[in-house]
Coordinates of C-alpha atoms and ligand atoms in Angstrom, one line a residue:
X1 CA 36.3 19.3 -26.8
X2 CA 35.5 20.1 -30.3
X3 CA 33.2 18.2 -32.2
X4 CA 32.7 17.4 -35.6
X5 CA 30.0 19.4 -37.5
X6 CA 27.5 17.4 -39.7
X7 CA 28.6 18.0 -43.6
X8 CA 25.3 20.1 -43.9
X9 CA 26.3 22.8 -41.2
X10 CA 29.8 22.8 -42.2
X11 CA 28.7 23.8 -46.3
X12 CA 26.5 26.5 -44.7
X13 CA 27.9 30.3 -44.7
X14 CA 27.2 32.7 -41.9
X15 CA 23.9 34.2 -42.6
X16 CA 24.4 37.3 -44.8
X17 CA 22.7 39.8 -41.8
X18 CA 24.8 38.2 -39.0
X19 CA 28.2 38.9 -40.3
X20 CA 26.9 42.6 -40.6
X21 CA 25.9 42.7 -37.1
X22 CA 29.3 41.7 -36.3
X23 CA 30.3 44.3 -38.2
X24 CA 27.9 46.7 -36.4
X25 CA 29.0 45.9 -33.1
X26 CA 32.7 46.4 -33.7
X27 CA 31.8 49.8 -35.3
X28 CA 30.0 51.1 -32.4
X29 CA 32.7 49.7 -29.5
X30 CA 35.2 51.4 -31.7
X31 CA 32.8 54.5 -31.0
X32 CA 31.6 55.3 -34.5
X33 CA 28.3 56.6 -34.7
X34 CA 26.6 53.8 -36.7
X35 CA 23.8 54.4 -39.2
X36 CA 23.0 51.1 -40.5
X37 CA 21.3 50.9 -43.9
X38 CA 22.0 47.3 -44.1
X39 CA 18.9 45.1 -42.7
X40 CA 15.4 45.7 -43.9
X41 CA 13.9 46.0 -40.3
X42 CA 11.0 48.3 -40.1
X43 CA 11.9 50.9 -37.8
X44 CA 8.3 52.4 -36.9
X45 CA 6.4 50.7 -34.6
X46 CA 3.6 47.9 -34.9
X47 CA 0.0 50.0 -34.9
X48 CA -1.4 50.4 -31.7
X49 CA -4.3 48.4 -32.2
X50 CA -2.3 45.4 -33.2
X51 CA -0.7 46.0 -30.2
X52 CA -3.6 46.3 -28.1
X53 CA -5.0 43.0 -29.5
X54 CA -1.9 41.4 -28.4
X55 CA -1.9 42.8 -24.6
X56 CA -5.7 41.6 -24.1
X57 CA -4.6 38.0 -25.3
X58 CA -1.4 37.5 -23.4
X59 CA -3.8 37.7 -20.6
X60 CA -6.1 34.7 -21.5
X61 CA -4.9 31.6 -20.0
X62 CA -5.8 29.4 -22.7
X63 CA -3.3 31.0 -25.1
X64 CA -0.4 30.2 -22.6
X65 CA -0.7 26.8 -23.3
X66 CA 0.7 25.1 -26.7
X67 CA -0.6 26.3 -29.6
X68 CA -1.9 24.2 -32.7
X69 CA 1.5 24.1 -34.9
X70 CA -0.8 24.4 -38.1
X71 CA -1.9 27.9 -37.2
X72 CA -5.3 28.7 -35.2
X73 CA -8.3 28.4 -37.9
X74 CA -8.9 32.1 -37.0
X75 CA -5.8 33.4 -37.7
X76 CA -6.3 31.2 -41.2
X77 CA -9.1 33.0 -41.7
X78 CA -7.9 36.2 -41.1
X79 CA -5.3 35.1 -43.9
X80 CA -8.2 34.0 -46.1
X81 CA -10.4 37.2 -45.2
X82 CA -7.1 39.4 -46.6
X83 CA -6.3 37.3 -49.6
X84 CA -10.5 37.6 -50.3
X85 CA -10.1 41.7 -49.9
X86 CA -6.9 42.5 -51.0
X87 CA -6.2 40.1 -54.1
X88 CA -9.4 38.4 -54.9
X89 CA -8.4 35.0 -54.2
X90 CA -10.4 32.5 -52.9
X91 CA -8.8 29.9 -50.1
X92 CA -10.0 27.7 -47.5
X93 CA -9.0 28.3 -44.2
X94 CA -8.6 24.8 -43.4
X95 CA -6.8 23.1 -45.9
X96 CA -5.0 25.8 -48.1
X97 CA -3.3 28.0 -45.2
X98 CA -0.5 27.0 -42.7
X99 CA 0.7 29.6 -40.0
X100 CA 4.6 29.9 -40.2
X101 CA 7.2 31.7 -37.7
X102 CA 7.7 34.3 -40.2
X103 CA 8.1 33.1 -43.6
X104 CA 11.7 32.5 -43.3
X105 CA 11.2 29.3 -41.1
X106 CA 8.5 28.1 -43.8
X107 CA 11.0 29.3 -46.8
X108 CA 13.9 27.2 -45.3
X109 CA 11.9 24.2 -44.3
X110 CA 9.6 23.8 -47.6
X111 CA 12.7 22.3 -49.1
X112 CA 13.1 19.4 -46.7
X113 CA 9.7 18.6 -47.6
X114 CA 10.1 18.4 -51.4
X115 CA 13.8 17.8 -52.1
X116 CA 16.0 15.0 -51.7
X117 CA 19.7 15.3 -51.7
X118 CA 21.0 15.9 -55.3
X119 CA 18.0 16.9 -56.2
X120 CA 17.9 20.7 -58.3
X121 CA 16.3 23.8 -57.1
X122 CA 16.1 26.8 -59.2
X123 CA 17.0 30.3 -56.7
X124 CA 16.9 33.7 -58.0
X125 CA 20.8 35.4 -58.1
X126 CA 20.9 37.8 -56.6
X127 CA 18.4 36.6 -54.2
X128 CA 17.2 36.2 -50.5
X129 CA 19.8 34.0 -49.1
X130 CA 17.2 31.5 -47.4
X131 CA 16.1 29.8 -50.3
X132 CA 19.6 28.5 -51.3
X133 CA 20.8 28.2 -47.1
X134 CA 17.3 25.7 -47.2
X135 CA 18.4 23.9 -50.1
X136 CA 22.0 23.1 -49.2
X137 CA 20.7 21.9 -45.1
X138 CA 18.4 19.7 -47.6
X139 CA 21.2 18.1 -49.4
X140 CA 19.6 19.5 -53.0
X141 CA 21.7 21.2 -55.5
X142 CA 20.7 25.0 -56.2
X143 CA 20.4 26.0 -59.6
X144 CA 21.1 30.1 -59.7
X145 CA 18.6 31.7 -62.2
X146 CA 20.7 35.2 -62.9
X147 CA 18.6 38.2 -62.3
X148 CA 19.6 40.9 -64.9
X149 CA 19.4 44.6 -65.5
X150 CA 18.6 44.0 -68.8
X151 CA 15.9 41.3 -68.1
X152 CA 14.4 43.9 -65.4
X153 CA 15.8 41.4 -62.9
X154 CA 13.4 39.1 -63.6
X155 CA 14.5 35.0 -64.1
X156 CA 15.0 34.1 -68.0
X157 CA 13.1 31.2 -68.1
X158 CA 14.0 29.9 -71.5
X159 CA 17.4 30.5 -70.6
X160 CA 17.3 27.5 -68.2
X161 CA 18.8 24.6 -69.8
X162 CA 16.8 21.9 -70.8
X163 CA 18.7 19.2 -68.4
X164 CA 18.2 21.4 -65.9
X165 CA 14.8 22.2 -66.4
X166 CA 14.0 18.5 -66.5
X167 CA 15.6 17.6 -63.2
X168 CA 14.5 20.7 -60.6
X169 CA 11.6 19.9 -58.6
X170 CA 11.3 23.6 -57.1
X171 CA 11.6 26.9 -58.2
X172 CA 11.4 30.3 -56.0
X173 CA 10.9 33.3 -57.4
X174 CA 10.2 36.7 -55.1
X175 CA 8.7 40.4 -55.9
X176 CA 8.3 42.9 -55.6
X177 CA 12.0 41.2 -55.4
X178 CA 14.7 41.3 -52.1
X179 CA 17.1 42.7 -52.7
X180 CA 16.9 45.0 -56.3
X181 CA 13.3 46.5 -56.0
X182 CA 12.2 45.0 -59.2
X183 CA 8.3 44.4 -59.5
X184 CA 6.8 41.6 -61.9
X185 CA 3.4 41.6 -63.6
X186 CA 1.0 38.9 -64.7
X187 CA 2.8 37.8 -68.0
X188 CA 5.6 37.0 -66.1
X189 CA 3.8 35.3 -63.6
X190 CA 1.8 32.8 -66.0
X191 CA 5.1 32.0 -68.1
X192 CA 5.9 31.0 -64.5
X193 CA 2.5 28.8 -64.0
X194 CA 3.1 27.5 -67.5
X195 CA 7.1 26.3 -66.8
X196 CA 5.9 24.8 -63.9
X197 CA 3.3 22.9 -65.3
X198 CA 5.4 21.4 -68.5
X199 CA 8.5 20.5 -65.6
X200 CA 6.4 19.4 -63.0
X201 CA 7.9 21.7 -61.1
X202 CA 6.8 23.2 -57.2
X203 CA 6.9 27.0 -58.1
X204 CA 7.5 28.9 -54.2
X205 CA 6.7 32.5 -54.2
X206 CA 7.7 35.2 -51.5
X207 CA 5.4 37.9 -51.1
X208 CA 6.7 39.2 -48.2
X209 CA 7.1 42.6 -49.7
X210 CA 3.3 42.4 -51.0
X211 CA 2.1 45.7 -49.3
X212 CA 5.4 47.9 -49.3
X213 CA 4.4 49.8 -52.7
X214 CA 4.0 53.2 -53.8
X215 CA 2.8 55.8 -56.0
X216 CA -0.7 53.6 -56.4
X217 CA 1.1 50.8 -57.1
X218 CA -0.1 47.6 -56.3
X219 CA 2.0 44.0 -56.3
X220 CA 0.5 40.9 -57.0
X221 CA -0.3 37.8 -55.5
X222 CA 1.0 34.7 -57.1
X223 CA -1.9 32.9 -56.5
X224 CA -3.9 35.3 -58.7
X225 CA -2.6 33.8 -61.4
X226 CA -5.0 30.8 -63.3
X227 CA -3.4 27.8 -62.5
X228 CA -1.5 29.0 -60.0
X229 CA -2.8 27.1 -57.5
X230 CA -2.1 23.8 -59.0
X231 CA 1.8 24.0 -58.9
X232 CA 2.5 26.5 -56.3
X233 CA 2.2 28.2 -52.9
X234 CA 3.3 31.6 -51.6
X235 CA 5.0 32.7 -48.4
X236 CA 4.1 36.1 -46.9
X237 CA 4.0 37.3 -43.2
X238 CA 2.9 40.5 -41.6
X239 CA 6.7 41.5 -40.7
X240 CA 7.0 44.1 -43.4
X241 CA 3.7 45.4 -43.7
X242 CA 2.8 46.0 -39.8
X243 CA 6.1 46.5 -38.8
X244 CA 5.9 43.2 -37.2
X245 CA 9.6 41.4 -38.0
X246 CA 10.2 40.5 -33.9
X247 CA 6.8 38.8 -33.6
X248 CA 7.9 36.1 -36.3
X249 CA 4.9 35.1 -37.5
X250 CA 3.9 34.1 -41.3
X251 CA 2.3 31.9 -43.7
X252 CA 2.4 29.8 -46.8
X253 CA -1.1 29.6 -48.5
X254 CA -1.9 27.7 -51.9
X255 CA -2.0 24.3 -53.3
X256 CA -3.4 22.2 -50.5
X257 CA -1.3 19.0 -51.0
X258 CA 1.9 21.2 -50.1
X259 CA 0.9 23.1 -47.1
X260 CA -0.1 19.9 -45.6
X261 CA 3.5 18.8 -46.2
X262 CA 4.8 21.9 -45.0
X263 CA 2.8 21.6 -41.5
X264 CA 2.8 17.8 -40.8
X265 CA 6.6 18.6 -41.4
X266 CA 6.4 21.5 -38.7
X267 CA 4.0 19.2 -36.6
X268 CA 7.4 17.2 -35.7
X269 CA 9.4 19.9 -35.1
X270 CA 8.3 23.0 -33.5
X271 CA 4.9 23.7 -31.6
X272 CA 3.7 26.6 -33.5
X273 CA 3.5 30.2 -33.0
X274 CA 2.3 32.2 -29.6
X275 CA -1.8 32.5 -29.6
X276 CA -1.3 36.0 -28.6
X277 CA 0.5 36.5 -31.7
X278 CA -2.0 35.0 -34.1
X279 CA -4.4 36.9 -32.6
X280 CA -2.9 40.1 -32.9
X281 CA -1.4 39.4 -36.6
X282 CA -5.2 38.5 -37.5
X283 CA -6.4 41.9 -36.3
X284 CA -3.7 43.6 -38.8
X285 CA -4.5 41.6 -41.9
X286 CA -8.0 42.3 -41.2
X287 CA -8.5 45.9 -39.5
X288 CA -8.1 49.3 -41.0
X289 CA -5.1 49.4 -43.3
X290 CA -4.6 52.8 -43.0
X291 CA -1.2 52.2 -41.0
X292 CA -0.1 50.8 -43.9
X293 CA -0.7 53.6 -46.7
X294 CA 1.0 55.8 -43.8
X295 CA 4.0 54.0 -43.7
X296 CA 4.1 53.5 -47.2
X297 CA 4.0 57.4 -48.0
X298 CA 7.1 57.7 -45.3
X299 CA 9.0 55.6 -47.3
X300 CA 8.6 56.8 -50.4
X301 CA 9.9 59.8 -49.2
X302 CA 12.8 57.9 -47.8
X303 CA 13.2 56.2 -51.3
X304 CA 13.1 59.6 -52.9
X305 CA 15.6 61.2 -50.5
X306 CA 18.3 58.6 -51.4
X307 CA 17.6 58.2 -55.3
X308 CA 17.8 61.5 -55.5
X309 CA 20.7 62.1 -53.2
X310 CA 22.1 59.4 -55.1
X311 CA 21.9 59.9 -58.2
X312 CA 23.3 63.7 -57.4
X313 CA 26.2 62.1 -56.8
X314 CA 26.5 60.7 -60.5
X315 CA 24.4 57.5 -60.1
X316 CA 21.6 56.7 -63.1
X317 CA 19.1 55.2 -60.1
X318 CA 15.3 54.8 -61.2
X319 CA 13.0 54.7 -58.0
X320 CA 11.6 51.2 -57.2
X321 CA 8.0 51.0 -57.3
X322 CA 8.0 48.9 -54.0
X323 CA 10.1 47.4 -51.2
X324 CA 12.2 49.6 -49.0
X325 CA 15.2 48.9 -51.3
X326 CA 17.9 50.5 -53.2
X327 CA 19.8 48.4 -55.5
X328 CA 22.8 50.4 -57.0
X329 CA 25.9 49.5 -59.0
X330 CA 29.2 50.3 -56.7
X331 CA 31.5 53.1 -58.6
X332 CA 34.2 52.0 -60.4
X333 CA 37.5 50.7 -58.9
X334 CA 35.1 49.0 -56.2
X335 CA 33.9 45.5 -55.8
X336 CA 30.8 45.2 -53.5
X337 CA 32.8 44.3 -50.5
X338 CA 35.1 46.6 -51.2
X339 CA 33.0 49.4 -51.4
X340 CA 30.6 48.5 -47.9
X341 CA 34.0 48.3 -46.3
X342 CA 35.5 52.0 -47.5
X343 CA 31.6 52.9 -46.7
X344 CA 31.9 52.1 -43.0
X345 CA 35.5 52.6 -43.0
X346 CA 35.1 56.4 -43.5
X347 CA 31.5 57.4 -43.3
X348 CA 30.0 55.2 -40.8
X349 CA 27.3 54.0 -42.7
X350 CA 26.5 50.3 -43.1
X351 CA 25.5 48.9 -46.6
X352 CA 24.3 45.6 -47.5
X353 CA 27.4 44.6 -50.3
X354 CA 25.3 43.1 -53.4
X355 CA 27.5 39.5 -53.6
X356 CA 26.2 38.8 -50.2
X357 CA 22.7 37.4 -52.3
X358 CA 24.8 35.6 -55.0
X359 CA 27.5 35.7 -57.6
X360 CA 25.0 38.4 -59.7
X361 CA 25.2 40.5 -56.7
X362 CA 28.9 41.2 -56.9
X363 CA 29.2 44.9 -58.1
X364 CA 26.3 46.1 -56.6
X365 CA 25.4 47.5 -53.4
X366 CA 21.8 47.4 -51.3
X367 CA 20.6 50.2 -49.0
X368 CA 17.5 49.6 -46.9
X369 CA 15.3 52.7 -45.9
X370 CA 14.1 51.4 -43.1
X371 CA 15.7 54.5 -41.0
X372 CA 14.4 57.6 -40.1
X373 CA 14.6 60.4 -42.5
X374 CA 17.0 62.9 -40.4
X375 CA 19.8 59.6 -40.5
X376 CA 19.0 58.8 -43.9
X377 CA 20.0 62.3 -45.2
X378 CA 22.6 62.4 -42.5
X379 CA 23.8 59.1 -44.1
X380 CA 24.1 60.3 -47.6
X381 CA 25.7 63.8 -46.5
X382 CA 28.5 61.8 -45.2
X383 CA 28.6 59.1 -48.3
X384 CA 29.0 62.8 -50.5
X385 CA 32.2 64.0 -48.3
X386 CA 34.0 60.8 -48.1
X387 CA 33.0 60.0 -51.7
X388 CA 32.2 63.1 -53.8
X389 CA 31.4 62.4 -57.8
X390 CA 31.2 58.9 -59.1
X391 CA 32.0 57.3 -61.9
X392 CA 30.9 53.8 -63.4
Ligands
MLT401 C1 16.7 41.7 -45.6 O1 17.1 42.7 -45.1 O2 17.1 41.2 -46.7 C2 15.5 41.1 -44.9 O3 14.9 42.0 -44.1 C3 16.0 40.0 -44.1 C4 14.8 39.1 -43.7 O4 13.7 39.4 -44.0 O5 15.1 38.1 -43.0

């Protein structure tokens, strides 16, 4: 028996990452030896005492049973603590933090809460497929906001058209930004607070790349921002940071009236996130951060390996200031799919084809560094034999 999908599920894609696995999978039963620069999946481990933290609380009986779907007010804390330290931003534990299972779950589901069907979103293109994939299960109507090499792929606001403007009730925005690397600083950020403020509109921003910087570089926090507070909340989780993507385990902090949306909407449908695994993510947001700068040094190396490498090969690449990222025009002759397919085709190598995050994305490509330097130069050794000189 086959049975009829709802209209939501049916207007839903494949998730960008599951067709490549797909991909993946073939590849390596065909016998090729994969090297997949395609996800942006930490490859070093979570820090031992994070891990540590973890293995003493799976053995407390207390956290076996359910957890409080809002988030435990210690791991809120430990939220609050880091915001405190690392950003200067002042939050209450109790009213202004919700605990997520990763920040995807809390991206996708903060448009139930605030849009009704027709209503308009505004998504960054390219951009992180969840916050349109949230929208659409929501019945609202996304509005793509092109992100430009010109504009430093950062949204023109006043290139929104005034109808549009008028009718969207949320906006997301994300840097340092998924997939192109690009970072924004506080001007941008307050024409943000101050768009949001004249639209009444809910302003979402993913941090998740918050700590994944280099070269003394260090992103911002939304919520640094005067006003910010007042028409937004951010998303961040400790999956990039502490290596921490299979623990799923997030948070959206900010304007109080929203996260208590956001979790008497989770309230109803899932039961929160393992204590353990509060427990443990509150140790890394709070303990020594030195993990952090030592993965952050590896993968600027990484970065520089591939720009360079890169760019030897006749692209123009400048290296990102943060993420594990590489965004880079395909050669000419190629269209993004076109080109991850001849990648894998005849080097083996798995790249993220840019028109998987949006109509913007189309002749671009994504590599993540999230593999070990030996593959990584391995990688681009075989890219230069099956490739040679570009041209754009
Ligand atoms: C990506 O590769 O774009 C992200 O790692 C996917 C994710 O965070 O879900």
């Amino acid at each position: 028996m086959r049975f009829e999908e709802a209209n939501r599920i049916k207007n839903l894609p494949p998730y960008l990452f599951a067709r490549i696995e797909k991909v993946i999978a073939q590849k390596k039963e065909e016998g090729v030896d994969v090297i997949s620069l395609g996800i942006g999946d930490p490859d070093m481990p979570t820090p031992e005492h994070i891990i540590k933290e973890a293995q003493k609380q799976v053995a407390v009986p207390e956290n076996h049973q359910y957890p409080s779907s809002v988030g435990l007010l210690s791991y809120c804390q430990a939220v609050v603590d880091f915001y405190a330290k690392r950003f200067g931003v002042v939050l209450d534990p109790k009213t202004e933090v919700v605990s997520l299972i990763g920040s995807k779950e809390g991206i996708a589901h903060i448009s139930w809460c605030y849009l009704n069907p027709g209503d308009i979103v505004l998504v960054p293109d390219p951009g992180y497929p969840v916050y349109s994939g949230g929208a659409i299960l929501a019945g609202a109507e996304p509005y793509y906001m092109p992100l430009t090499l010109e504009n430093g792929f950062l949204p023109d606001l006043a290139a929104i058209p005034e109808d549009i403007a008028q009718r969207a009730k949320m906006m997301f925005i994300n840097y340092p930004n998924n997939p192109t690397g690009a970072v924004a600083d506080e001007n941008f950020y307050q024409a943000v607070v101050e768009f949001a403020k004249k639209y009444e509109i809910l302003v979402c921003h993913d941090n998740a790349y918050s700590e994944v910087a280099y070269e003394g570089y260090q992103p911002l926090s939304f919520l640094q921002i005067p006003g910010a507070k007042e028409v937004g909340i951010e998303f961040n989780s400790v999956s990039k940071a502490y290596n921490m993507t299979g623990w799923r385990i997030g948070w959206a902090a900010g304007n109080a009236a929203v996260v208590e949306a956001l979790g008497r909407f989770k309230t109803n449908i899932d039961s929160g996130q393992f204590q353990a695994v509060q427990y443990a993510a509150s140790v890394g947001l709070t303990g020594s951060q030195a993990t952090v700068a030592a993965n952050n040094e590896i993968y600027r190396e990484r970065r520089d390996i591939v720009v360079d490498g890169l760019n030897a090969m006749g692209w123009h690449l400048a290296k990102p200031k943060a993420t594990f990222y590489i965004w880079a025009p395909v050669p000419k002759g190629f269209t993004s799919a076109s080109f991850a397919e001849y990648v894998i085709e005849k080097a083996g190598v798995v790249i993220t084809p840019g028109n998987g995050y949006g109509d913007q994305g189309e002749g671009y490509f994504r590599i993540s560094i999230t593999m070990p330097k030996e593959r990584l130069v391995e990688a681009l050794e075989r890219m230069k034999k099956t490739i040679g000189k570009v041209e754009f």
